[in-house]
Short mmCIF file of C-alpha atoms and ligand atoms in Angstrom, two decimals:
data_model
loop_
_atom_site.label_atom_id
_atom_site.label_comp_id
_atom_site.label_asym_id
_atom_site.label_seq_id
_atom_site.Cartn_x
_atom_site.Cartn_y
_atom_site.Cartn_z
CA UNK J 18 10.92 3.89 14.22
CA UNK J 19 8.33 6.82 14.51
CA UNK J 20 8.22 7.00 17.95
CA UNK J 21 11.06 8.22 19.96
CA UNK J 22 12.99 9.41 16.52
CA UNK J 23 15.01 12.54 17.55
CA UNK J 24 14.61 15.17 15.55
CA UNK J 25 16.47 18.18 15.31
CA UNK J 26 15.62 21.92 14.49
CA UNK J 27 17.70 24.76 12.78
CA UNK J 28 15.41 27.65 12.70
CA UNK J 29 15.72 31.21 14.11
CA UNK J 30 12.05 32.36 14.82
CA UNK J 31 10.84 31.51 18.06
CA UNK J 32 7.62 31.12 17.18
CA UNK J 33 8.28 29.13 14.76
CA UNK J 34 10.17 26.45 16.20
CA UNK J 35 8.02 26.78 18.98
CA UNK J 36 4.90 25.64 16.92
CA UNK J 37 6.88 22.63 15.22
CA UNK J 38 8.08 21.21 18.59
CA UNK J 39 4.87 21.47 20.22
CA UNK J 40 3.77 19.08 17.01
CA UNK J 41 6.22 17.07 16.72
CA UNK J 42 6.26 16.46 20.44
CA UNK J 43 2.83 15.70 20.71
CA UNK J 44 2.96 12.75 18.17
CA UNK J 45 5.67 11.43 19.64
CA UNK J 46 9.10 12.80 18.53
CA UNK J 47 11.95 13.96 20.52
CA UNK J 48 12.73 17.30 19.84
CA UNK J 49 16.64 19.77 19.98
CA UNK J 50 16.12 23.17 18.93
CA UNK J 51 19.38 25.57 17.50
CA UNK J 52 18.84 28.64 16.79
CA UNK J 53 22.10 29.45 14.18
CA UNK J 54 23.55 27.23 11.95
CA UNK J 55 26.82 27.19 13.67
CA UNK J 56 25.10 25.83 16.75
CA UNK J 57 23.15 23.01 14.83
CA UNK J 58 25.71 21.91 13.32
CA UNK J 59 27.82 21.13 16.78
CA UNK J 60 24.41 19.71 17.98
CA UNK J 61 24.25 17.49 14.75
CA UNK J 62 27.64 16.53 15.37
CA UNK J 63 27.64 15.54 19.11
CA UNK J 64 24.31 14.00 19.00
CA UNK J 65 23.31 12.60 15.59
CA UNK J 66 19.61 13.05 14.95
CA UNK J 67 17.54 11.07 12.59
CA UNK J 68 16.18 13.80 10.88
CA UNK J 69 17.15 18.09 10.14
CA UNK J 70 14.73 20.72 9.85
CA UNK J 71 16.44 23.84 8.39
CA UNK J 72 15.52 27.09 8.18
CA UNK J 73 17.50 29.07 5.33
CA UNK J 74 17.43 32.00 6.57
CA UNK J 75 19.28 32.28 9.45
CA UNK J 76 21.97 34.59 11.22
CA UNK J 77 25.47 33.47 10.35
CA UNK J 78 25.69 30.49 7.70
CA UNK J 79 23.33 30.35 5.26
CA UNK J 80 20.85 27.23 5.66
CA UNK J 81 22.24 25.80 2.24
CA UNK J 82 25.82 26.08 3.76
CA UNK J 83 24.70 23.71 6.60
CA UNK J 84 23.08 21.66 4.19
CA UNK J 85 26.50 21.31 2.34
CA UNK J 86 28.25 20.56 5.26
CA UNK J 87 26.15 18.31 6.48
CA UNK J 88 25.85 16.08 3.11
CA UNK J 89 29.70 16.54 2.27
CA UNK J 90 30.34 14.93 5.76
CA UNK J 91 30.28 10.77 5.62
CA UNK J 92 29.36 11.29 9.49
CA UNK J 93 25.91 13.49 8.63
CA UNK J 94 25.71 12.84 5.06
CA UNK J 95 22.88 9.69 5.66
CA UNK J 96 20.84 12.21 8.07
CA UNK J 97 17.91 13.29 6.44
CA UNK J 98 16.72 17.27 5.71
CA UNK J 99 13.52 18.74 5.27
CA UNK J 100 14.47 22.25 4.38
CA UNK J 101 12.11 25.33 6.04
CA UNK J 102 11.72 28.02 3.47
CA UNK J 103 10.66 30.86 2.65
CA UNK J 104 7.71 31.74 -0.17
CA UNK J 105 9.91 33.20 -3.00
CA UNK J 106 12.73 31.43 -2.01
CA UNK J 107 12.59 28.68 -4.72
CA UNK J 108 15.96 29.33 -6.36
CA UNK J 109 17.27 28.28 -3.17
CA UNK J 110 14.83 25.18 -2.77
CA UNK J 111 16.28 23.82 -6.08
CA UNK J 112 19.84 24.18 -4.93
CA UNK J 113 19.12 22.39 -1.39
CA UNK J 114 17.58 19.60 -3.23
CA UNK J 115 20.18 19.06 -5.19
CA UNK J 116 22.56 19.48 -2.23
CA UNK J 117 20.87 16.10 -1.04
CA UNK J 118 17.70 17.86 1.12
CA UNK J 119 15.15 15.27 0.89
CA UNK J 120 11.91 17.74 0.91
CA UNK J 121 10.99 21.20 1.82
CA UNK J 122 7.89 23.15 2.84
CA UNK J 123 7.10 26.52 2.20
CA UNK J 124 6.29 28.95 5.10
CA UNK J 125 3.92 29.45 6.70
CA UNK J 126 2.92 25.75 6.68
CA UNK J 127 0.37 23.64 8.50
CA UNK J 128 2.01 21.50 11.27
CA UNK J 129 -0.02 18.53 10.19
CA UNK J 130 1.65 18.21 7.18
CA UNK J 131 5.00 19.23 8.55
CA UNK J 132 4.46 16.37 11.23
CA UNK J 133 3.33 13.85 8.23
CA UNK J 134 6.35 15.21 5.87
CA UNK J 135 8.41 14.32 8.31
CA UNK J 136 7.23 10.87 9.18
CA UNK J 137 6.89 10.34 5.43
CA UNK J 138 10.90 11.00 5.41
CA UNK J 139 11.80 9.30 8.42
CA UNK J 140 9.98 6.24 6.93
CA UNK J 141 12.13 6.57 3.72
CA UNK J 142 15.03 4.73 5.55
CA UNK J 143 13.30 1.88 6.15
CA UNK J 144 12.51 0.37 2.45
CA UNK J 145 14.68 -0.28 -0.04
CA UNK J 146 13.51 -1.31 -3.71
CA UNK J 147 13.55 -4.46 -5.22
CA UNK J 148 14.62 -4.25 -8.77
CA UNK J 149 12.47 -6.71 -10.08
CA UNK J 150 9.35 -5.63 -8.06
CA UNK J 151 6.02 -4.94 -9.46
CA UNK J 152 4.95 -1.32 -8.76
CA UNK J 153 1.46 -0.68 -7.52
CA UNK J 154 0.17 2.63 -6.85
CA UNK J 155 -2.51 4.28 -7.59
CA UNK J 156 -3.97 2.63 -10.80
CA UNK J 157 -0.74 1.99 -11.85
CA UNK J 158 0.93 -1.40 -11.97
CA UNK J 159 4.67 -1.13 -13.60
CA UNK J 160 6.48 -4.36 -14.14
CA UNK J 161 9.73 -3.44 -13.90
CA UNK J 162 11.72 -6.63 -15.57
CA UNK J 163 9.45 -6.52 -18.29
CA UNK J 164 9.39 -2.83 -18.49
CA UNK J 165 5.42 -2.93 -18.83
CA UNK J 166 3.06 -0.21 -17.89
CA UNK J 167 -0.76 -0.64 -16.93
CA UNK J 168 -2.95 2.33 -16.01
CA UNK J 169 -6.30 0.54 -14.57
CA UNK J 170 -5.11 -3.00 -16.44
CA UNK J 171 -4.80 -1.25 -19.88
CA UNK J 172 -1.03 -1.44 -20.90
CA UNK J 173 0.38 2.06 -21.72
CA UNK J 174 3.33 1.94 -24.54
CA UNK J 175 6.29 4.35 -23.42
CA UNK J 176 9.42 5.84 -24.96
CA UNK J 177 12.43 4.73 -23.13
CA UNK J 178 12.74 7.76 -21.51
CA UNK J 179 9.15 8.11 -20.52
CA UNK J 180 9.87 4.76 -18.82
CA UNK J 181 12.38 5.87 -16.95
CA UNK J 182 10.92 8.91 -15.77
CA UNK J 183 7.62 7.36 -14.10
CA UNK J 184 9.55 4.97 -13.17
CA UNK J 185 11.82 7.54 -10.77
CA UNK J 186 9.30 9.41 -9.76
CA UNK J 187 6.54 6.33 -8.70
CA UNK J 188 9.03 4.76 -7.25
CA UNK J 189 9.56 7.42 -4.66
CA UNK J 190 5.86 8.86 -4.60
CA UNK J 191 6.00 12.19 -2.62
CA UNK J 192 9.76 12.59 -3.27
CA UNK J 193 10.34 15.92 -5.01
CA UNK J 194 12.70 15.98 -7.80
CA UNK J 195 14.66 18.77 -9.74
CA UNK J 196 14.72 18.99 -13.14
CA UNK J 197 18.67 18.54 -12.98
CA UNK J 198 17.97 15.52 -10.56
CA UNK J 199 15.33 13.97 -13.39
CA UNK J 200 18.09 14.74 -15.91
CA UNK J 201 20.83 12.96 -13.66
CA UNK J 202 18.31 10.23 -12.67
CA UNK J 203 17.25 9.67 -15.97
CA UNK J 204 20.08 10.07 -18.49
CA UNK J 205 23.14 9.85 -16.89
CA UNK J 206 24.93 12.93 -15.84
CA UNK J 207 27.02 13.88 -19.22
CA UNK J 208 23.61 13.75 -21.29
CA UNK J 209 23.43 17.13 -22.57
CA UNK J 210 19.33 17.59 -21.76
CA UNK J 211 17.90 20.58 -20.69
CA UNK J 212 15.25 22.02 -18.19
CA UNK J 213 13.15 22.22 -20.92
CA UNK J 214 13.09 18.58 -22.71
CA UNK J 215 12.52 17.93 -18.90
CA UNK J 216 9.03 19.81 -18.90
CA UNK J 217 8.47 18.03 -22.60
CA UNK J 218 9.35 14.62 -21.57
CA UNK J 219 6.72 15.17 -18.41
CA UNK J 220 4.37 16.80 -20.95
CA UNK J 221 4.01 13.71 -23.39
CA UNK J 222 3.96 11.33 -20.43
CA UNK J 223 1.09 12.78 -18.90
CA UNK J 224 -0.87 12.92 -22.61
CA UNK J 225 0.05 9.03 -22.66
CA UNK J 226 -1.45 8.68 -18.91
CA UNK J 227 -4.79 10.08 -19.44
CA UNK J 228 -6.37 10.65 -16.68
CA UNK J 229 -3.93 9.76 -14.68
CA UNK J 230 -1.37 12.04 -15.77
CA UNK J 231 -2.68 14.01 -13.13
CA UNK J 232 -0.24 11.89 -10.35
CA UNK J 233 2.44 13.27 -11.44
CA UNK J 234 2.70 16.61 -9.80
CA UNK J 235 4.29 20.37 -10.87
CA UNK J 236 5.96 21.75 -8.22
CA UNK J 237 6.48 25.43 -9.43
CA UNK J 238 9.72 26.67 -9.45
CA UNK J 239 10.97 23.89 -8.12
CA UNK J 240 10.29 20.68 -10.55
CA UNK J 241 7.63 17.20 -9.99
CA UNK J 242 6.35 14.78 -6.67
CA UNK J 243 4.74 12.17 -7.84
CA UNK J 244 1.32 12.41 -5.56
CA UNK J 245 1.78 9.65 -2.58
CA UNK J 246 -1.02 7.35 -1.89
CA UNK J 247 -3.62 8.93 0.93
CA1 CA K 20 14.84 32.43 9.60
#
């Protein structure tokens, strides 16, 4: 799947785009290059790539537009987006992610982990979760019928919520998530919570983790990744 996936760049700075084809390239990827929105998106359209990286910033529509468009569109919408921004440019971060964007770095970035973002994403496709699996990661080992949590074998009692928090986020380790997403995710979207009993809810699961609280990443500004296994 790797090797040979097209992937397809929105970005306006030549050097830039430059430096992530070269990467890309080089481990294996095939690589289109647009340099405004309006052009991506007839790119996107004519030649479907397994994977977007969009700039925001860009002459003409706005990166989130695309991003819209592209998710709002049954012929895009299964694509996925790694969104290129911009350090202060957060607000907008949230709002792709919850557009559908599956991840974002934060110029400038290293190309390494742009290349390994990317594969992480691509590889996202491929799995889909069992219900009734056992989760192991890390030193974590949730049974998901029973609803049981063990942190290195010792069983770790949970609110309901709690559950279904770790749950969402170790079940798609280096996925970043929103705190409107977590809400969604969690509660159901009519649930009146609020950014805040978010950061609570992460707060007292961590406490209950110990140690390993520490898997559960802040992403400032932005909301929690649960830290993928190396
Ligand atoms: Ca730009």
């Amino acid at each position: 799947m790797a090797h040979g996936s097209h992937i397809h760049i929105i970005e306006d700075e030549s050097d830039i785009y430059r430096l992530i084809q070269f990467n890309l390239e080089n481990s294996g990827y095939s690589v289109s290059i647009s340099v405004t929105g309006e052009k991506g998106l007839e790119s996107i359209r004519s030649a479907p790539p397994d994977l977007v990286l969009l700039d925001l910033m860009l002459p003409g529509i706005h990166g989130l537009d695309i991003c819209r468009i592209l998710k709002s569109d049954s012929k895009t919408n299964k694509i996925p987006i790694i969104i290129l921004s911009a350090l202060g440019e957060e607000s907008d971060i949230v709002k792709g992610l919850e557009l559908g964007a599956d991840d974002y770095m934060t110029k400038p970035f290293s190309p390494k982990v742009l290349v390994a973002r990317a594969k992480a994403v691509l590889r996202r496709g491929e799995r889909s979760p069992d219900d009734s699996e056992t989760i192991k990661i890390h030193e974590f080992n949730i049974k998901h019928r029973e609803r049981i949590v063990e942190v290195a074998r010792a069983e770790v009692e949970l609110t309901h919520t709690e559950y279904k928090l770790l749950y969402l986020l170790a079940t798609h380790p280096g996925w970043v998530y929103t705190r409107n997403q977590i809400i969604n995710e969690v509660h159901g979207d009519d649930y009146p919570v609020t950014d805040r009993s978010v950061d609570v809810q992460v707060v007292g699961l961590r406490k209950k983790l110990g140690g390993s609280g520490k898997h559960i990443k802040t992403i400032r500004g932005v909301g929690y990744r649960f830290e993928p296994e190396k």
